[in-house]
PDB file of C-alpha atoms in Angstrom:
ATOM      1  CA  MET A   1     -36.480 -11.784  -3.367  1.00 86.00           C
ATOM      2  CA  ARG A   2     -35.537  -8.740  -1.237  1.00 94.00           C
ATOM      3  CA  LEU A   3     -32.490  -6.675  -2.174  1.00 97.00           C
ATOM      4  CA  LEU A   4     -30.842  -4.324   0.301  1.00 97.00           C
ATOM      5  CA  LEU A   5     -28.265  -1.740  -0.719  1.00 98.00           C
ATOM      6  CA  ALA A   6     -25.582  -1.220   1.930  1.00 97.00           C
ATOM      7  CA  SER A   7     -24.688   2.309   0.837  1.00 92.00           C
ATOM      8  CA  ALA A   8     -25.643   5.915   1.459  1.00 86.00           C
ATOM      9  CA  SER A   9     -24.465   6.950  -2.024  1.00 89.00           C
ATOM     10  CA  PRO A  10     -27.162   8.479  -4.223  1.00 91.00           C
ATOM     11  CA  ARG A  11     -24.882   7.763  -7.200  1.00 93.00           C
ATOM     12  CA  ARG A  12     -25.084   4.019  -6.539  1.00 96.00           C
ATOM     13  CA  LEU A  13     -28.882   4.199  -6.489  1.00 95.00           C
ATOM     14  CA  ASP A  14     -28.846   6.080  -9.809  1.00 96.00           C
ATOM     15  CA  LEU A  15     -26.463   3.541 -11.324  1.00 97.00           C
ATOM     16  CA  LEU A  16     -28.622   0.604 -10.210  1.00 97.00           C
ATOM     17  CA  ALA A  17     -31.636   2.293 -11.812  1.00 96.00           C
ATOM     18  CA  ARG A  18     -29.750   2.267 -15.140  1.00 96.00           C
ATOM     19  CA  ILE A  19     -29.903  -1.545 -15.129  1.00 96.00           C
ATOM     20  CA  GLY A  20     -33.503  -1.617 -13.915  1.00 95.00           C
ATOM     21  CA  VAL A  21     -32.749  -2.417 -10.280  1.00 97.00           C
ATOM     22  CA  THR A  22     -34.498  -0.710  -7.373  1.00 95.00           C
ATOM     23  CA  PRO A  23     -33.429  -1.975  -3.942  1.00 96.00           C
ATOM     24  CA  ASP A  24     -36.163  -2.742  -1.435  1.00 96.00           C
ATOM     25  CA  ALA A  25     -34.244  -0.755   1.178  1.00 96.00           C
ATOM     26  CA  VAL A  26     -31.128   1.366   1.507  1.00 96.00           C
ATOM     27  CA  ILE A  27     -29.225   0.715   4.726  1.00 96.00           C
ATOM     28  CA  PRO A  28     -25.861   2.473   5.005  1.00 96.00           C
ATOM     29  CA  ALA A  29     -23.245   0.394   6.780  1.00 95.00           C
ATOM     30  CA  ASP A  30     -21.570   1.966   9.791  1.00 92.00           C
ATOM     31  CA  ILE A  31     -18.024   0.580   9.740  1.00 95.00           C
ATOM     32  CA  ASP A  32     -14.498   1.821  10.342  1.00 94.00           C
ATOM     33  CA  GLU A  33     -13.090   2.695   6.916  1.00 93.00           C
ATOM     34  CA  THR A  34      -9.496   3.248   8.010  1.00 94.00           C
ATOM     35  CA  PRO A  35      -6.975   1.496   5.739  1.00 95.00           C
ATOM     36  CA  ARG A  36      -4.693  -0.960   7.481  1.00 95.00           C
ATOM     37  CA  LYS A  37      -0.967  -0.341   7.547  1.00 93.00           C
ATOM     38  CA  MET A  38       0.609  -1.428   4.228  1.00 94.00           C
ATOM     39  CA  GLU A  39      -2.813  -2.500   2.861  1.00 96.00           C
ATOM     40  CA  ARG A  40      -2.872  -2.537  -0.926  1.00 97.00           C
ATOM     41  CA  PRO A  41      -5.604  -0.503  -2.647  1.00 98.00           C
ATOM     42  CA  ALA A  42      -7.341  -3.533  -4.225  1.00 98.00           C
ATOM     43  CA  ASP A  43      -7.320  -5.441  -0.926  1.00 98.00           C
ATOM     44  CA  TYR A  44      -8.716  -2.395   0.861  1.00 98.00           C
ATOM     45  CA  ALA A  45     -11.560  -1.944  -1.658  1.00 98.00           C
ATOM     46  CA  VAL A  46     -12.570  -5.605  -1.398  1.00 98.00           C
ATOM     47  CA  ARG A  47     -12.359  -5.583   2.397  1.00 98.00           C
ATOM     48  CA  MET A  48     -14.537  -2.459   2.620  1.00 98.00           C
ATOM     49  CA  ALA A  49     -17.217  -3.907   0.304  1.00 98.00           C
ATOM     50  CA  ASP A  50     -17.158  -7.193   2.257  1.00 98.00           C
ATOM     51  CA  GLU A  51     -17.389  -5.461   5.641  1.00 98.00           C
ATOM     52  CA  LYS A  52     -20.218  -3.165   4.531  1.00 98.00           C
ATOM     53  CA  ALA A  53     -22.229  -6.118   3.214  1.00 98.00           C
ATOM     54  CA  ALA A  54     -21.566  -8.204   6.335  1.00 97.00           C
ATOM     55  CA  ALA A  55     -22.506  -5.344   8.690  1.00 97.00           C
ATOM     56  CA  VAL A  56     -25.884  -4.875   7.030  1.00 97.00           C
ATOM     57  CA  ALA A  57     -26.547  -8.609   6.598  1.00 96.00           C
ATOM     58  CA  ALA A  58     -25.903  -9.176  10.312  1.00 95.00           C
ATOM     59  CA  GLY A  59     -28.990  -7.126  11.174  1.00 91.00           C
ATOM     60  CA  GLU A  60     -31.291  -8.844   8.687  1.00 92.00           C
ATOM     61  CA  PRO A  61     -33.108 -12.178   8.623  1.00 89.00           C
ATOM     62  CA  PRO A  62     -31.688 -14.931   6.400  1.00 86.00           C
ATOM     63  CA  GLY A  63     -32.824 -15.032   2.801  1.00 89.00           C
ATOM     64  CA  VAL A  64     -32.238 -11.438   1.701  1.00 95.00           C
ATOM     65  CA  LEU A  65     -29.679 -10.194  -0.784  1.00 97.00           C
ATOM     66  CA  VAL A  66     -27.271  -7.526   0.466  1.00 98.00           C
ATOM     67  CA  LEU A  67     -25.304  -5.515  -2.075  1.00 98.00           C
ATOM     68  CA  ALA A  68     -22.349  -3.343  -1.053  1.00 98.00           C
ATOM     69  CA  ALA A  69     -19.583  -1.568  -2.924  1.00 98.00           C
ATOM     70  CA  ASP A  70     -16.481   0.482  -2.308  1.00 97.00           C
ATOM     71  CA  THR A  71     -14.470   2.621  -4.699  1.00 96.00           C
ATOM     72  CA  VAL A  72     -10.822   3.488  -4.147  1.00 97.00           C
ATOM     73  CA  VAL A  73      -8.614   5.862  -6.127  1.00 97.00           C
ATOM     74  CA  ALA A  74      -4.974   4.795  -6.091  1.00 97.00           C
ATOM     75  CA  ALA A  75      -1.748   6.403  -7.262  1.00 96.00           C
ATOM     76  CA  GLY A  76       0.675   3.495  -7.295  1.00 93.00           C
ATOM     77  CA  ARG A  77       0.232   1.706  -3.954  1.00 94.00           C
ATOM     78  CA  ARG A  78      -1.080   4.861  -2.314  1.00 95.00           C
ATOM     79  CA  ILE A  79      -4.780   5.021  -1.417  1.00 96.00           C
ATOM     80  CA  LEU A  80      -5.987   8.564  -2.061  1.00 95.00           C
ATOM     81  CA  PRO A  81      -8.397   9.849   0.580  1.00 88.00           C
ATOM     82  CA  LYS A  82     -11.865  11.290   0.248  1.00 91.00           C
ATOM     83  CA  THR A  83     -10.929  14.944   0.324  1.00 93.00           C
ATOM     84  CA  GLU A  84     -12.340  17.076   3.097  1.00 92.00           C
ATOM     85  CA  ASP A  85     -10.637  20.436   2.560  1.00 94.00           C
ATOM     86  CA  GLU A  86      -9.395  22.498  -0.362  1.00 95.00           C
ATOM     87  CA  ALA A  87      -5.707  22.120   0.483  1.00 96.00           C
ATOM     88  CA  GLU A  88      -6.028  18.328   0.442  1.00 96.00           C
ATOM     89  CA  ALA A  89      -7.972  18.481  -2.846  1.00 96.00           C
ATOM     90  CA  ARG A  90      -5.323  20.735  -4.426  1.00 96.00           C
ATOM     91  CA  ALA A  91      -2.520  18.379  -3.362  1.00 96.00           C
ATOM     92  CA  THR A  92      -4.379  15.308  -4.638  1.00 96.00           C
ATOM     93  CA  LEU A  93      -5.290  16.847  -7.984  1.00 96.00           C
ATOM     94  CA  SER A  94      -1.754  18.171  -8.419  1.00 96.00           C
ATOM     95  CA  LEU A  95      -0.499  14.618  -7.871  1.00 96.00           C
ATOM     96  CA  LEU A  96      -2.903  13.263 -10.517  1.00 97.00           C
ATOM     97  CA  SER A  97      -2.284  16.047 -13.060  1.00 97.00           C
ATOM     98  CA  GLY A  98      -0.892  14.644 -16.292  1.00 97.00           C
ATOM     99  CA  ARG A  99      -0.605  11.090 -15.032  1.00 96.00           C
ATOM    100  CA  ARG A 100      -2.458   7.808 -14.868  1.00 97.00           C
ATOM    101  CA  HIS A 101      -4.057   6.371 -11.775  1.00 98.00           C
ATOM    102  CA  ARG A 102      -6.279   3.400 -10.940  1.00 98.00           C
ATOM    103  CA  VAL A 103      -9.855   3.367  -9.723  1.00 98.00           C
ATOM    104  CA  LEU A 104     -10.737   0.106  -7.991  1.00 98.00           C
ATOM    105  CA  SER A 105     -14.406  -0.660  -7.429  1.00 98.00           C
ATOM    106  CA  ALA A 106     -15.249  -3.733  -5.401  1.00 98.00           C
ATOM    107  CA  VAL A 107     -18.763  -5.163  -5.253  1.00 98.00           C
ATOM    108  CA  THR A 108     -19.912  -7.757  -2.723  1.00 98.00           C
ATOM    109  CA  LEU A 109     -23.255  -9.526  -2.815  1.00 98.00           C
ATOM    110  CA  ILE A 110     -24.377 -11.682   0.082  1.00 97.00           C
ATOM    111  CA  GLY A 111     -26.863 -14.152  -1.350  1.00 95.00           C
ATOM    112  CA  GLU A 112     -29.937 -15.754   0.124  1.00 92.00           C
ATOM    113  CA  ASP A 113     -27.696 -18.621   1.235  1.00 91.00           C
ATOM    114  CA  GLY A 114     -25.561 -16.200   3.288  1.00 93.00           C
ATOM    115  CA  ARG A 115     -22.538 -16.683   1.035  1.00 95.00           C
ATOM    116  CA  ALA A 116     -20.596 -13.615  -0.069  1.00 97.00           C
ATOM    117  CA  ARG A 117     -19.601 -13.312  -3.716  1.00 97.00           C
ATOM    118  CA  ARG A 118     -17.458 -10.480  -4.976  1.00 98.00           C
ATOM    119  CA  ARG A 119     -16.076  -8.833  -8.063  1.00 98.00           C
ATOM    120  CA  LEU A 120     -13.387  -6.188  -8.518  1.00 98.00           C
ATOM    121  CA  SER A 121     -13.291  -3.703 -11.370  1.00 98.00           C
ATOM    122  CA  THR A 122     -10.036  -1.899 -12.170  1.00 98.00           C
ATOM    123  CA  THR A 123     -10.126   1.187 -14.367  1.00 98.00           C
ATOM    124  CA  ILE A 124      -7.182   3.263 -15.524  1.00 98.00           C
ATOM    125  CA  VAL A 125      -7.840   7.003 -15.721  1.00 98.00           C
ATOM    126  CA  ALA A 126      -5.411   9.599 -17.077  1.00 98.00           C
ATOM    127  CA  PHE A 127      -5.883  13.306 -16.546  1.00 97.00           C
ATOM    128  CA  LYS A 128      -4.471  15.922 -18.856  1.00 97.00           C
ATOM    129  CA  PRO A 129      -1.844  18.164 -17.273  1.00 97.00           C
ATOM    130  CA  PHE A 130      -3.783  20.839 -15.384  1.00 95.00           C
ATOM    131  CA  HIS A 131      -3.064  24.483 -16.048  1.00 94.00           C
ATOM    132  CA  PRO A 132      -3.106  26.433 -12.768  1.00 94.00           C
ATOM    133  CA  GLN A 133      -6.263  28.302 -13.857  1.00 94.00           C
ATOM    134  CA  GLU A 134      -8.072  25.010 -14.612  1.00 92.00           C
ATOM    135  CA  LEU A 135      -7.153  23.592 -11.241  1.00 95.00           C
ATOM    136  CA  GLU A 136      -8.304  26.727  -9.394  1.00 95.00           C
ATOM    137  CA  ALA A 137     -11.577  26.847 -11.359  1.00 94.00           C
ATOM    138  CA  TYR A 138     -12.273  23.196 -10.521  1.00 95.00           C
ATOM    139  CA  LEU A 139     -11.487  23.748  -6.847  1.00 96.00           C
ATOM    140  CA  ARG A 140     -13.838  26.768  -6.674  1.00 95.00           C
ATOM    141  CA  ARG A 141     -16.763  24.598  -7.816  1.00 94.00           C
ATOM    142  CA  GLY A 142     -16.415  22.376  -4.723  1.00 94.00           C
ATOM    143  CA  GLU A 143     -17.162  19.197  -6.664  1.00 93.00           C
ATOM    144  CA  TRP A 144     -14.156  17.562  -4.961  1.00 94.00           C
ATOM    145  CA  ARG A 145     -15.726  17.577  -1.474  1.00 94.00           C
ATOM    146  CA  GLY A 146     -15.899  14.074  -0.025  1.00 91.00           C
ATOM    147  CA  LYS A 147     -14.731  12.481  -3.270  1.00 92.00           C
ATOM    148  CA  ALA A 148     -11.990   9.856  -3.445  1.00 91.00           C
ATOM    149  CA  GLY A 149      -9.179  11.297  -5.546  1.00 94.00           C
ATOM    150  CA  ALA A 150     -10.776  14.765  -5.217  1.00 96.00           C
ATOM    151  CA  TYR A 151     -12.925  14.423  -8.332  1.00 95.00           C
ATOM    152  CA  ALA A 152     -16.257  13.225  -9.673  1.00 94.00           C
ATOM    153  CA  ILE A 153     -15.894  11.828 -13.192  1.00 95.00           C
ATOM    154  CA  GLN A 154     -19.623  12.293 -13.755  1.00 93.00           C
ATOM    155  CA  GLY A 155     -19.163  16.039 -13.225  1.00 92.00           C
ATOM    156  CA  ARG A 156     -16.851  18.736 -14.544  1.00 92.00           C
ATOM    157  CA  ALA A 157     -13.757  16.579 -14.034  1.00 93.00           C
ATOM    158  CA  GLU A 158     -14.801  14.449 -16.999  1.00 94.00           C
ATOM    159  CA  ALA A 159     -13.638  17.239 -19.336  1.00 92.00           C
ATOM    160  CA  LEU A 160     -10.135  16.900 -17.823  1.00 93.00           C
ATOM    161  CA  VAL A 161      -9.870  13.154 -18.457  1.00 96.00           C
ATOM    162  CA  ARG A 162      -7.516  12.405 -21.340  1.00 96.00           C
ATOM    163  CA  MET A 163      -8.069   8.635 -21.309  1.00 97.00           C
ATOM    164  CA  ILE A 164     -10.113   6.010 -19.520  1.00 97.00           C
ATOM    165  CA  SER A 165      -9.664   2.266 -19.857  1.00 98.00           C
ATOM    166  CA  GLY A 166     -12.205   0.189 -18.012  1.00 97.00           C
ATOM    167  CA  SER A 167     -15.553   0.819 -16.363  1.00 97.00           C
ATOM    168  CA  HIS A 168     -16.884   4.382 -16.382  1.00 97.00           C
ATOM    169  CA  SER A 169     -19.639   3.352 -13.960  1.00 97.00           C
ATOM    170  CA  GLY A 170     -16.957   1.828 -11.721  1.00 97.00           C
ATOM    171  CA  VAL A 171     -15.261   5.217 -11.483  1.00 97.00           C
ATOM    172  CA  VAL A 172     -18.611   6.795 -10.586  1.00 96.00           C
ATOM    173  CA  GLY A 173     -18.986   4.241  -7.779  1.00 95.00           C
ATOM    174  CA  LEU A 174     -20.584   0.980  -8.956  1.00 97.00           C
ATOM    175  CA  PRO A 175     -19.296  -1.134 -11.859  1.00 98.00           C
ATOM    176  CA  LEU A 176     -22.520  -2.129 -13.584  1.00 98.00           C
ATOM    177  CA  PHE A 177     -21.168  -5.070 -15.587  1.00 97.00           C
ATOM    178  CA  GLU A 178     -19.851  -6.776 -12.445  1.00 98.00           C
ATOM    179  CA  THR A 179     -22.920  -5.842 -10.375  1.00 98.00           C
ATOM    180  CA  ARG A 180     -25.328  -7.190 -12.979  1.00 97.00           C
ATOM    181  CA  ALA A 181     -23.356 -10.454 -13.202  1.00 97.00           C
ATOM    182  CA  LEU A 182     -23.470 -10.939  -9.425  1.00 97.00           C
ATOM    183  CA  LEU A 183     -27.205 -10.219  -9.216  1.00 97.00           C
ATOM    184  CA  ARG A 184     -28.039 -12.533 -12.126  1.00 96.00           C
ATOM    185  CA  ALA A 185     -25.918 -15.348 -10.644  1.00 95.00           C
ATOM    186  CA  ALA A 186     -27.883 -14.974  -7.401  1.00 95.00           C
ATOM    187  CA  GLY A 187     -31.167 -15.325  -9.288  1.00 94.00           C
ATOM    188  CA  TYR A 188     -32.208 -11.686  -8.992  1.00 95.00           C
ATOM    189  CA  PRO A 189     -34.527 -10.793 -11.903  1.00 91.00           C
ATOM    190  CA  ILE A 190     -32.704  -8.467 -14.315  1.00 86.00           C
ATOM    191  CA  GLY A 191     -33.735  -8.012 -17.937  1.00 69.00           C
TER     192      GLY A 191
END
């Protein structure tokens, strides 16, 4: 049984290794990741995981498993972007300071039968209120670059998290409970 990971994320590979899974190949999906107008964060996450899996599966012979995921940070109905510059990161982190937000991680697995199955993990994360010096110190480290919500919970931002309710691995980028369940249901050998 061949398993393909439709992701360029080294974090997803590391997370899969934690449950004893090593994909046979890593094939990043090349899709348009622009949210649709008025698209809700959960719908967007599921659509992105589905489209990534379908894009990779389309180039493969039948009978392989294709695993894809997408993680979205949301403040209310607002999808927070992957931050590209310091000003955007500062604005995003200022918005999240002292408040709760949701991290939605969707996982799609296309089975050997070509059928897509999916799961969605929702985690609530609350940051402590940031002191200006803490925010500036975090920004100087550059950990926010390319990260949804301008932070990496597996890095220095974890010390700023007051509360988390849900999947820690989902916030990192791949909810392991949901991923393991999908793989086992598809007959993939997991201990």
